[in-house]
Tab-separated table of C-alpha atoms in Angstrom:
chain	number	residue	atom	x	y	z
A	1413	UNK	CA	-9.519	-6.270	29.925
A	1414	UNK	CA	-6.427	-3.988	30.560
A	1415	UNK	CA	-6.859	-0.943	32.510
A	1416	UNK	CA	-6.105	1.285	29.476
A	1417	UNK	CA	-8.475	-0.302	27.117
A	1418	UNK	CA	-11.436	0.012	29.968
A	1419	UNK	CA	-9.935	3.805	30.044
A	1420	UNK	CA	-10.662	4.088	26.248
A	1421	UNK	CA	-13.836	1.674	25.795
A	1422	UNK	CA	-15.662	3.619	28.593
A	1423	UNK	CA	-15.489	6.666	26.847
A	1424	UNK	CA	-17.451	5.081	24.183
A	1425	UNK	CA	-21.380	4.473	23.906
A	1426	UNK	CA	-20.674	0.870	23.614
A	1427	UNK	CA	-21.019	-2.070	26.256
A	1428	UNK	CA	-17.909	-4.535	25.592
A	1429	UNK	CA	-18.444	-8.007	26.576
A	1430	UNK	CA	-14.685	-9.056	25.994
A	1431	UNK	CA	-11.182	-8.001	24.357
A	1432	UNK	CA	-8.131	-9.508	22.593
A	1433	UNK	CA	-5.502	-8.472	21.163
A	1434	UNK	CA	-4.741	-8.258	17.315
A	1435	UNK	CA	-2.464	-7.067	14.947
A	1436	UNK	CA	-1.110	-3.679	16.483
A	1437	UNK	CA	-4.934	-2.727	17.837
A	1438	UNK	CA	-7.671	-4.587	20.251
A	1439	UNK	CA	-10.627	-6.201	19.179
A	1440	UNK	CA	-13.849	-5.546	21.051
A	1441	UNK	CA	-16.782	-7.630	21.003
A	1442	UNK	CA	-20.207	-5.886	22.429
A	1443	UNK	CA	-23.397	-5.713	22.142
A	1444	UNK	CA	-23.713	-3.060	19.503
A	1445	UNK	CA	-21.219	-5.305	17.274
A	1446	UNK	CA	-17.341	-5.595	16.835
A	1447	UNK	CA	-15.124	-2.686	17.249
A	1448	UNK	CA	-11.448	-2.627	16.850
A	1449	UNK	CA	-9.350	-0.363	18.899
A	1450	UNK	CA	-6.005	1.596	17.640
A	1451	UNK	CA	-3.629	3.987	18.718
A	1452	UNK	CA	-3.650	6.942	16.304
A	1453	UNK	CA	-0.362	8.754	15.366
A	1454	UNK	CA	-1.251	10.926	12.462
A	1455	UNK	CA	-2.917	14.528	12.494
A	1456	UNK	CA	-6.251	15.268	13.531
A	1457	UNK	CA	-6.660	16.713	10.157
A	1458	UNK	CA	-6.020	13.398	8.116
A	1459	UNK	CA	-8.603	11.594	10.313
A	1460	UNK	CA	-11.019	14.293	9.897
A	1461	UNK	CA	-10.619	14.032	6.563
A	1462	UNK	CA	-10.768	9.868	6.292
A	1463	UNK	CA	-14.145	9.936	7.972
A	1464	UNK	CA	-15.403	12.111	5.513
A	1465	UNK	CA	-14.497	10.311	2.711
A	1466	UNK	CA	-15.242	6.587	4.573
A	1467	UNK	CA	-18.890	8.408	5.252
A	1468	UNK	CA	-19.318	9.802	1.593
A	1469	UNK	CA	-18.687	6.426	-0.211
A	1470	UNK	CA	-20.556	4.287	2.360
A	1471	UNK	CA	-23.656	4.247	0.644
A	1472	UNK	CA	-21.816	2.422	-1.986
A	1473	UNK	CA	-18.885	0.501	-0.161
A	1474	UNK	CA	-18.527	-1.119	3.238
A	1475	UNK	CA	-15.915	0.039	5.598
A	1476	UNK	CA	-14.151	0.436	8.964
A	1477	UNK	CA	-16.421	3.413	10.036
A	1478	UNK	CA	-14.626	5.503	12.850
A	1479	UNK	CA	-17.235	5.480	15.689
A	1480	UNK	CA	-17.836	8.726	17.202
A	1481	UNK	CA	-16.692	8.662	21.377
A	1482	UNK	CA	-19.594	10.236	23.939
A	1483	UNK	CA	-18.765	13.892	23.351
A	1484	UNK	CA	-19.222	13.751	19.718
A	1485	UNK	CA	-15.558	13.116	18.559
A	1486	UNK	CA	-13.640	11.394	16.562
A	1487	UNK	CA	-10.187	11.250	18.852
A	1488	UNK	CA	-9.839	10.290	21.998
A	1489	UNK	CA	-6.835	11.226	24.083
A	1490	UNK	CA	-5.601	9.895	27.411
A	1491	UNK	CA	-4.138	11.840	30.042
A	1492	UNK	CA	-0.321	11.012	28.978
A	1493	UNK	CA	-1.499	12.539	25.692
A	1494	UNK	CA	-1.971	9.204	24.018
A	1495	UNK	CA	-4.872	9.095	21.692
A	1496	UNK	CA	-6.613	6.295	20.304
A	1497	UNK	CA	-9.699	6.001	17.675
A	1498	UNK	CA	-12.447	3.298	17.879
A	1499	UNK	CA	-13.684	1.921	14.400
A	1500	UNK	CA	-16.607	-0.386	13.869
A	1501	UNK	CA	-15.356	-3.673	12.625
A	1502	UNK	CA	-16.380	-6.943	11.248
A	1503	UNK	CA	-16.890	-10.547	11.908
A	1504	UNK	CA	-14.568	-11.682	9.099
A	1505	UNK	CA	-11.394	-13.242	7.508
A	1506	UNK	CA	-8.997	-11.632	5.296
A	1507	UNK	CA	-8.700	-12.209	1.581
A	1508	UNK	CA	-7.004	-14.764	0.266
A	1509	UNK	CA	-4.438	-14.113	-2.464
A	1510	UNK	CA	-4.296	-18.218	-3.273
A	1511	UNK	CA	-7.709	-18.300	-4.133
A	1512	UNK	CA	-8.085	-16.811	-6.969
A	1513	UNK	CA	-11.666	-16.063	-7.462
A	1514	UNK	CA	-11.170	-13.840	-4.368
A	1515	UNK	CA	-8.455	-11.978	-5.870
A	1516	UNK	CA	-9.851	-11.165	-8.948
A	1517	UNK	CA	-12.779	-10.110	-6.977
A	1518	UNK	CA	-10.550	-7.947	-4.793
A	1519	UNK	CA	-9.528	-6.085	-8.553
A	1520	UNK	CA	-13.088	-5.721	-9.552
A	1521	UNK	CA	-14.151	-4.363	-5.881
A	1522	UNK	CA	-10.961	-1.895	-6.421
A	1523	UNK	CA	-12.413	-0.990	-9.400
A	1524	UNK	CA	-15.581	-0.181	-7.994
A	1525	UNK	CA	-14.008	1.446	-4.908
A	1526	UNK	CA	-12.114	4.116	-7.399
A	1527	UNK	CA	-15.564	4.769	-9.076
A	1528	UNK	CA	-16.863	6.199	-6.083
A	1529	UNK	CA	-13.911	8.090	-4.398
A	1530	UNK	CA	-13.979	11.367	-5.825
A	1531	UNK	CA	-13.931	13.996	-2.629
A	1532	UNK	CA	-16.268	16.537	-2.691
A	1533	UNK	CA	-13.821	18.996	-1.926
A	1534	UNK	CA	-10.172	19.841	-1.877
A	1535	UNK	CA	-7.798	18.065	0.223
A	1536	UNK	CA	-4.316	18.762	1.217
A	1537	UNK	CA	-3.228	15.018	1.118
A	1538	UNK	CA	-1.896	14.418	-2.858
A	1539	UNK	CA	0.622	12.213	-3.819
A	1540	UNK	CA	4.210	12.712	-3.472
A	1541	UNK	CA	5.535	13.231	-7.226
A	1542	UNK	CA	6.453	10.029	-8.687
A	1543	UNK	CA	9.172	11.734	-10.338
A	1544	UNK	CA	10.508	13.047	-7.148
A	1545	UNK	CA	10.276	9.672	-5.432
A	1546	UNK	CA	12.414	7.675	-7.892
A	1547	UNK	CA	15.085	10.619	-7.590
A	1548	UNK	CA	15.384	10.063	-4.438
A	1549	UNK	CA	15.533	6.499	-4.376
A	1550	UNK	CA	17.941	6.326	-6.963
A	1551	UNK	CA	19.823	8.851	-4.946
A	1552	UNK	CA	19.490	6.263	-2.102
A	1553	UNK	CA	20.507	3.485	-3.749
A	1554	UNK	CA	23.827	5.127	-4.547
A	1555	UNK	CA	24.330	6.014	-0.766
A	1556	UNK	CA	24.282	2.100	0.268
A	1557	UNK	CA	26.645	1.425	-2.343
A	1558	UNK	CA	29.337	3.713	-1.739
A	1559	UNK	CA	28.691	3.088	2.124
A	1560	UNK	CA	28.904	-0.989	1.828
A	1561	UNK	CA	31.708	-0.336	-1.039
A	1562	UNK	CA	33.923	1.338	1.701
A	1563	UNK	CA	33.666	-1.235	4.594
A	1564	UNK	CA	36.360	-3.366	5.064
A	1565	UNK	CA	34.867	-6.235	5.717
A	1566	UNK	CA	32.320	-7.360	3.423
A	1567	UNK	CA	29.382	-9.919	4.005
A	1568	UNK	CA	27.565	-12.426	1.863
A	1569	UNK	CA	25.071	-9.533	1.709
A	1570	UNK	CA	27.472	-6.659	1.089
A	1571	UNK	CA	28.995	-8.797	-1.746
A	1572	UNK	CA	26.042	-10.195	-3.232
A	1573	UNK	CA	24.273	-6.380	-3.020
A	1574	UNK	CA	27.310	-4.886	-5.045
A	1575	UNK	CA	27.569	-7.790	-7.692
A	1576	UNK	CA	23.915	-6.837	-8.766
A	1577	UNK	CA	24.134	-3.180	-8.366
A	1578	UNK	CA	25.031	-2.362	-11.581
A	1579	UNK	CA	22.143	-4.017	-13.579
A	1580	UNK	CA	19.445	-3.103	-10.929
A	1581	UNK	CA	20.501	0.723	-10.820
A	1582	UNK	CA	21.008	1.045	-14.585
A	1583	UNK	CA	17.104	-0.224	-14.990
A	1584	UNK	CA	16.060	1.845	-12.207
A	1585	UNK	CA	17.661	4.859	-14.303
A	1586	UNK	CA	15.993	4.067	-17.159
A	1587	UNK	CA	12.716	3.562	-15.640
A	1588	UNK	CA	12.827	7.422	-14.309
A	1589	UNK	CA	13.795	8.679	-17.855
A	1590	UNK	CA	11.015	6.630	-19.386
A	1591	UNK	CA	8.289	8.042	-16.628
A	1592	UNK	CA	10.045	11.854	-17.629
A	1593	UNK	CA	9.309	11.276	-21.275
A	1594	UNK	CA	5.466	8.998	-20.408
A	1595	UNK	CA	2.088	11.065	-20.125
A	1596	UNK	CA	2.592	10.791	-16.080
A	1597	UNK	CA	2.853	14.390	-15.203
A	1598	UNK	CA	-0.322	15.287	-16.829
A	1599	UNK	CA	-2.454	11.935	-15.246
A	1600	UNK	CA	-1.074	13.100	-12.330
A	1601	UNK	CA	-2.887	16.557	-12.566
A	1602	UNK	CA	-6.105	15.356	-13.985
A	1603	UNK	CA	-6.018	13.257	-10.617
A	1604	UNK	CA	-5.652	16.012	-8.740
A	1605	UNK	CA	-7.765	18.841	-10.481
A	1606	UNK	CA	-10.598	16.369	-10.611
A	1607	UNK	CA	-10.195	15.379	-6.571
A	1608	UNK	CA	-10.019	11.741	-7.198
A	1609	UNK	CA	-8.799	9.850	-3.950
A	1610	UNK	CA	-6.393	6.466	-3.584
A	1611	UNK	CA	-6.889	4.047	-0.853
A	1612	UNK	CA	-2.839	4.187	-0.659
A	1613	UNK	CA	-2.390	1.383	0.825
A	1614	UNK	CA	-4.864	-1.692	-1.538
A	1615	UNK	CA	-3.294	-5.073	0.224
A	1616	UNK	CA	-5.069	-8.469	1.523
A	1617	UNK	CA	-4.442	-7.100	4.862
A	1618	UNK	CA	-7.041	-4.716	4.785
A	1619	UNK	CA	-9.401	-6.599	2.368
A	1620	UNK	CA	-11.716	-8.559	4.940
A	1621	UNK	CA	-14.371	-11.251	3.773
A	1622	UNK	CA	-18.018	-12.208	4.750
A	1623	UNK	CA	-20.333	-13.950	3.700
A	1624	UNK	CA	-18.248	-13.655	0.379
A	1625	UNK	CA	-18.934	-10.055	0.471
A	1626	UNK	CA	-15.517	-7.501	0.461
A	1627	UNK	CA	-15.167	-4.741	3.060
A	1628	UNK	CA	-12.366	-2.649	2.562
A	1629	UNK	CA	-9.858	-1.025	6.020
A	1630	UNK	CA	-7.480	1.294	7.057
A	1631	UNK	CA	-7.723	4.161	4.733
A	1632	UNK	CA	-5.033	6.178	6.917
A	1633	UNK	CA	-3.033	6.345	3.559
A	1634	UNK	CA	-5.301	7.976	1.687
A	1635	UNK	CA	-4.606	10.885	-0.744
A	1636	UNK	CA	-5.424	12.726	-3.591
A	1637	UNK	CA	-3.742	11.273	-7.044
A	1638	UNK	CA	-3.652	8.576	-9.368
A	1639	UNK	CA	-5.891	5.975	-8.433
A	1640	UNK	CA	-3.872	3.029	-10.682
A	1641	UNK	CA	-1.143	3.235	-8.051
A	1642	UNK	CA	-3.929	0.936	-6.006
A	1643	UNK	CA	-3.431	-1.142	-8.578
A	1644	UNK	CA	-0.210	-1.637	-9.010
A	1645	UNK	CA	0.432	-1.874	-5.562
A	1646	UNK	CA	-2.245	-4.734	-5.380
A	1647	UNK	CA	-1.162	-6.314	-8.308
A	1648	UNK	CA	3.108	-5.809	-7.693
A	1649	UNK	CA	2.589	-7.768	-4.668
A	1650	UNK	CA	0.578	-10.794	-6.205
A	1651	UNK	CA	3.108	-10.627	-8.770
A	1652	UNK	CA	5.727	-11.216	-6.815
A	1653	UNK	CA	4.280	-13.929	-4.702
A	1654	UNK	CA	3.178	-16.255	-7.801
A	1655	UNK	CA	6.766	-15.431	-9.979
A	1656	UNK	CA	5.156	-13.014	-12.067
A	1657	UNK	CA	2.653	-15.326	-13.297
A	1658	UNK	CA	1.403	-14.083	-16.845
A	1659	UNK	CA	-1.867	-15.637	-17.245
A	1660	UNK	CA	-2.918	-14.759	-13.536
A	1661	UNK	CA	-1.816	-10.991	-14.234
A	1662	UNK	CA	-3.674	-10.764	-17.178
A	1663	UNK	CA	-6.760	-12.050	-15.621
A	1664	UNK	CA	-6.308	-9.325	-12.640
A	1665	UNK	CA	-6.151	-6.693	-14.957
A	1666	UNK	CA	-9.101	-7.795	-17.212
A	1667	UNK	CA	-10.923	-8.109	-13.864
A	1668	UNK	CA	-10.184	-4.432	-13.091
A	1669	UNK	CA	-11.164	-3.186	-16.329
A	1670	UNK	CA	-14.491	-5.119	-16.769
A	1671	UNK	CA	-15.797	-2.889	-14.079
A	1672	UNK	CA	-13.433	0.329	-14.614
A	1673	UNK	CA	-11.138	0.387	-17.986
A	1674	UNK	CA	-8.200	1.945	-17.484
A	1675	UNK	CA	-7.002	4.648	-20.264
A	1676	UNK	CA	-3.878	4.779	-22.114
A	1677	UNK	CA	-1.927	6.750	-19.691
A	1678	UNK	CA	-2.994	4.366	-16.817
A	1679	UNK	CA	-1.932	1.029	-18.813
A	1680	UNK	CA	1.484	3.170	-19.268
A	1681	UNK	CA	1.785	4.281	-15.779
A	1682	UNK	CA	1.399	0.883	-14.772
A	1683	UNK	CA	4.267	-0.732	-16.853
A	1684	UNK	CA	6.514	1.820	-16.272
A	1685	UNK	CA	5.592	1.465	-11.858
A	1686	UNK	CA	6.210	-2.479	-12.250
A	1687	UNK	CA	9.318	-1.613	-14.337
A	1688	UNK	CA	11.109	0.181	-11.243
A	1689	UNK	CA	13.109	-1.943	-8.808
A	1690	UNK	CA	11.399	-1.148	-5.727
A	1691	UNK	CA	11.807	-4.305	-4.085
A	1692	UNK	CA	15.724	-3.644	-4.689
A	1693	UNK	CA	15.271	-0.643	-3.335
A	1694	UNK	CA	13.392	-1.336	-0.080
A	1695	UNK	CA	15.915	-4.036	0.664
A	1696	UNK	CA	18.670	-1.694	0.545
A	1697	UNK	CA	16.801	0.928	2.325
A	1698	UNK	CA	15.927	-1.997	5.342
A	1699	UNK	CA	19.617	-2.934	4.738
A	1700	UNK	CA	21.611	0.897	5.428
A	1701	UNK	CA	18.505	1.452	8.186
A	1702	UNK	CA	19.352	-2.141	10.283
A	1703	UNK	CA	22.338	-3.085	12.670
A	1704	UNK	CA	25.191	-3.815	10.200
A	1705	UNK	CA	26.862	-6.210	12.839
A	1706	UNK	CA	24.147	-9.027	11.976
A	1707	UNK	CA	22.273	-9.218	8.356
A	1708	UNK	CA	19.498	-11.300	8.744
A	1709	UNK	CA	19.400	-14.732	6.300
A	1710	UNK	CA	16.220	-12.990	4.937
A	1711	UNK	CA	17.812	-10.358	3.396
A	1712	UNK	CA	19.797	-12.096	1.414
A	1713	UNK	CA	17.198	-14.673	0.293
A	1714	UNK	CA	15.365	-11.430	-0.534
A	1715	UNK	CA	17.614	-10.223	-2.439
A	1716	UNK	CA	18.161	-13.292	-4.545
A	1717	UNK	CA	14.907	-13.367	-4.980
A	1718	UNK	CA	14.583	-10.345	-6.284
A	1719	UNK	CA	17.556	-10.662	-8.916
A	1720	UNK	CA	16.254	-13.792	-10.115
A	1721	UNK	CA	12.606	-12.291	-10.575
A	1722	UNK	CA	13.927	-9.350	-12.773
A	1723	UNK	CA	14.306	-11.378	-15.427
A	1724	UNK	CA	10.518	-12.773	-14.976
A	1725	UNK	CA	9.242	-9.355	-14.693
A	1726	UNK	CA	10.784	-8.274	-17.878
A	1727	UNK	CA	9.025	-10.964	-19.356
A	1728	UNK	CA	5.840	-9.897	-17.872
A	1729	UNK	CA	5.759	-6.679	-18.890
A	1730	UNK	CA	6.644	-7.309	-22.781
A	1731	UNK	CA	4.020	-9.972	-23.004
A	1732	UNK	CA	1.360	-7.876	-21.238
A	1733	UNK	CA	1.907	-4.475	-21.712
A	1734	UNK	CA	4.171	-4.908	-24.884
A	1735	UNK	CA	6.518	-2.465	-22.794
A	1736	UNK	CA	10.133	-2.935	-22.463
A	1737	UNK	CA	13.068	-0.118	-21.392
């Protein structure tokens, strides 16, 4: 065990038999159970807040429980002013998207997840303005092209980017004008009004298994707003993993709704999120961000990818939501 993590881990009313090192954190195995150890960079006030809401649904749901340090607190901070959080933690595998039955178990524990997570009281953490997002991506999207359309020198990326611009910006245009004119603005303040809470960030990662039982992680995302962006985070992902497979995203979403239906405006809000080019987006937002000497072979297979799933996903949303722009 590193120095630092004894540091930490004695601080703790835990005895830790041994430690190794996971994705960005430390798992802990002691006597009192598993415990997984991470460096916390967000306010004090957002973690406050995620324990409350982890602690007010846990009668219901199963989750990474921040464990409370010796003096009765939530944080713990180092001498250099680092400060790290201990969370109780499971014996368990993450979910796995090619096995179906676990994913559309993953939609129906979502479903049940959103059931319970209304806060009990206000929260300053809502949900940026979907409106105000896709301005400002569109905004950004025109920023990488005038900044790759004046280089001199043009790569297979730079060329390949600006050949699809065009048709990828045009349907990200229409997709804001179609969320202006859609029902969003007032689902958005229902959301809000009535306090109910998003997991903000609903991916395998942070689904773990056991015993063929779901435990959900890593709320740090959370906020206050429309709970079907879980969903179409969830099932955007999938989608674009199995080529927007229709029959498997119709199942997901009858899983969802056999335990939660969704309204009108949800259904809506969902076709008009999967209509938006945000994997277009993100790749030119990785792209401007990156070292322009060297564009990684991904990027371009990315982006290919992405041009050639458009099509797919225009299929996918006629035949399942009967929406087109």
């Amino acid at each position: 065990m590193r120095e630092l993590e004894q540091d930490v881990l004695e601080r703790y009313p835990i005895d830790v038999d041994s430690t190794r090192k996971v994705r960005g954190a430390v798992l802990c195995e002691a006597r009192e159970g598993i415990f997984l150890v991470r460096e916390w960079m967000l306010s004090e006030r957002r973690l406050q807040s995620m324990s409350a809401l982890q602690e007010q649904i846990s009668g219901e749901i199963e989750t990474d429980a921040i464990l409370k340090n010796r003096e009765g607190g939530l944080l713990t901070e180092m001498d250099d002013g680092t400060r790290y959080i201990v969370k109780h933690w499971f014996a368990a595998r993450e979910c796995d998207i090619r096995r179906e039955y676990e994913l559309l178990e993953a939609c129906r524990f979502l479903a049940k997840l959103h059931q319970v997570m209304r806060l009990s009281q206000e929260s300053p953490f809502l949900e940026e303005n979907l409106l105000d997002e896709y301005k400002r991506h569109n905004r950004e999207l025109k920023k990488v092209r005038s900044f790759i359309r004046g280089r001199v020198q043009k790569g297979t990326f730079e060329t390949a980017f600006l050949g699809c611009f065009e048709e990828m910006y045009a349907l990200a245009e229409k997709t804001l004008e179609r969320l202006a004119q859609s029902e969003y603005e007032k689902l958005r303040t229902e959301s809000i009004q009535n306090r109910w809470a998003a997991h903000g960030d609903y991916n395998y990662h942070n689904l773990l298994i056991a015993e063929g039982q779901i435990k959900v992680t890593n709320f740090e995302r959370f906020h206050i707003g429309v709970q079907a962006a879980d969903f179409y985070y969830f099932l955007r992902k999938t989608m674009e993993k199995t080529r927007w497979d229709k029959r498997l995203g119709d199942r997901m979403i009858q899983a969802y709704q056999s335990v939660r239906p969704l309204t009108k405006k949800e259904m809506e809000y969902l076709a008009i999120r999967l209509s938006y080019p945000e994997k277009f987006w993100k790749i030119a937002d990785t792209y401007y961000s990156s070292n322009k000497a060297w564009i990684p072979v991904k990027s371009l297979e990315k982006l290919e990818t992405e041009i050639c799933q458009t099509k797919e996903k225009s299929s996918f949303l006629r035949q399942i939501f009967s929406f087109h722009l």
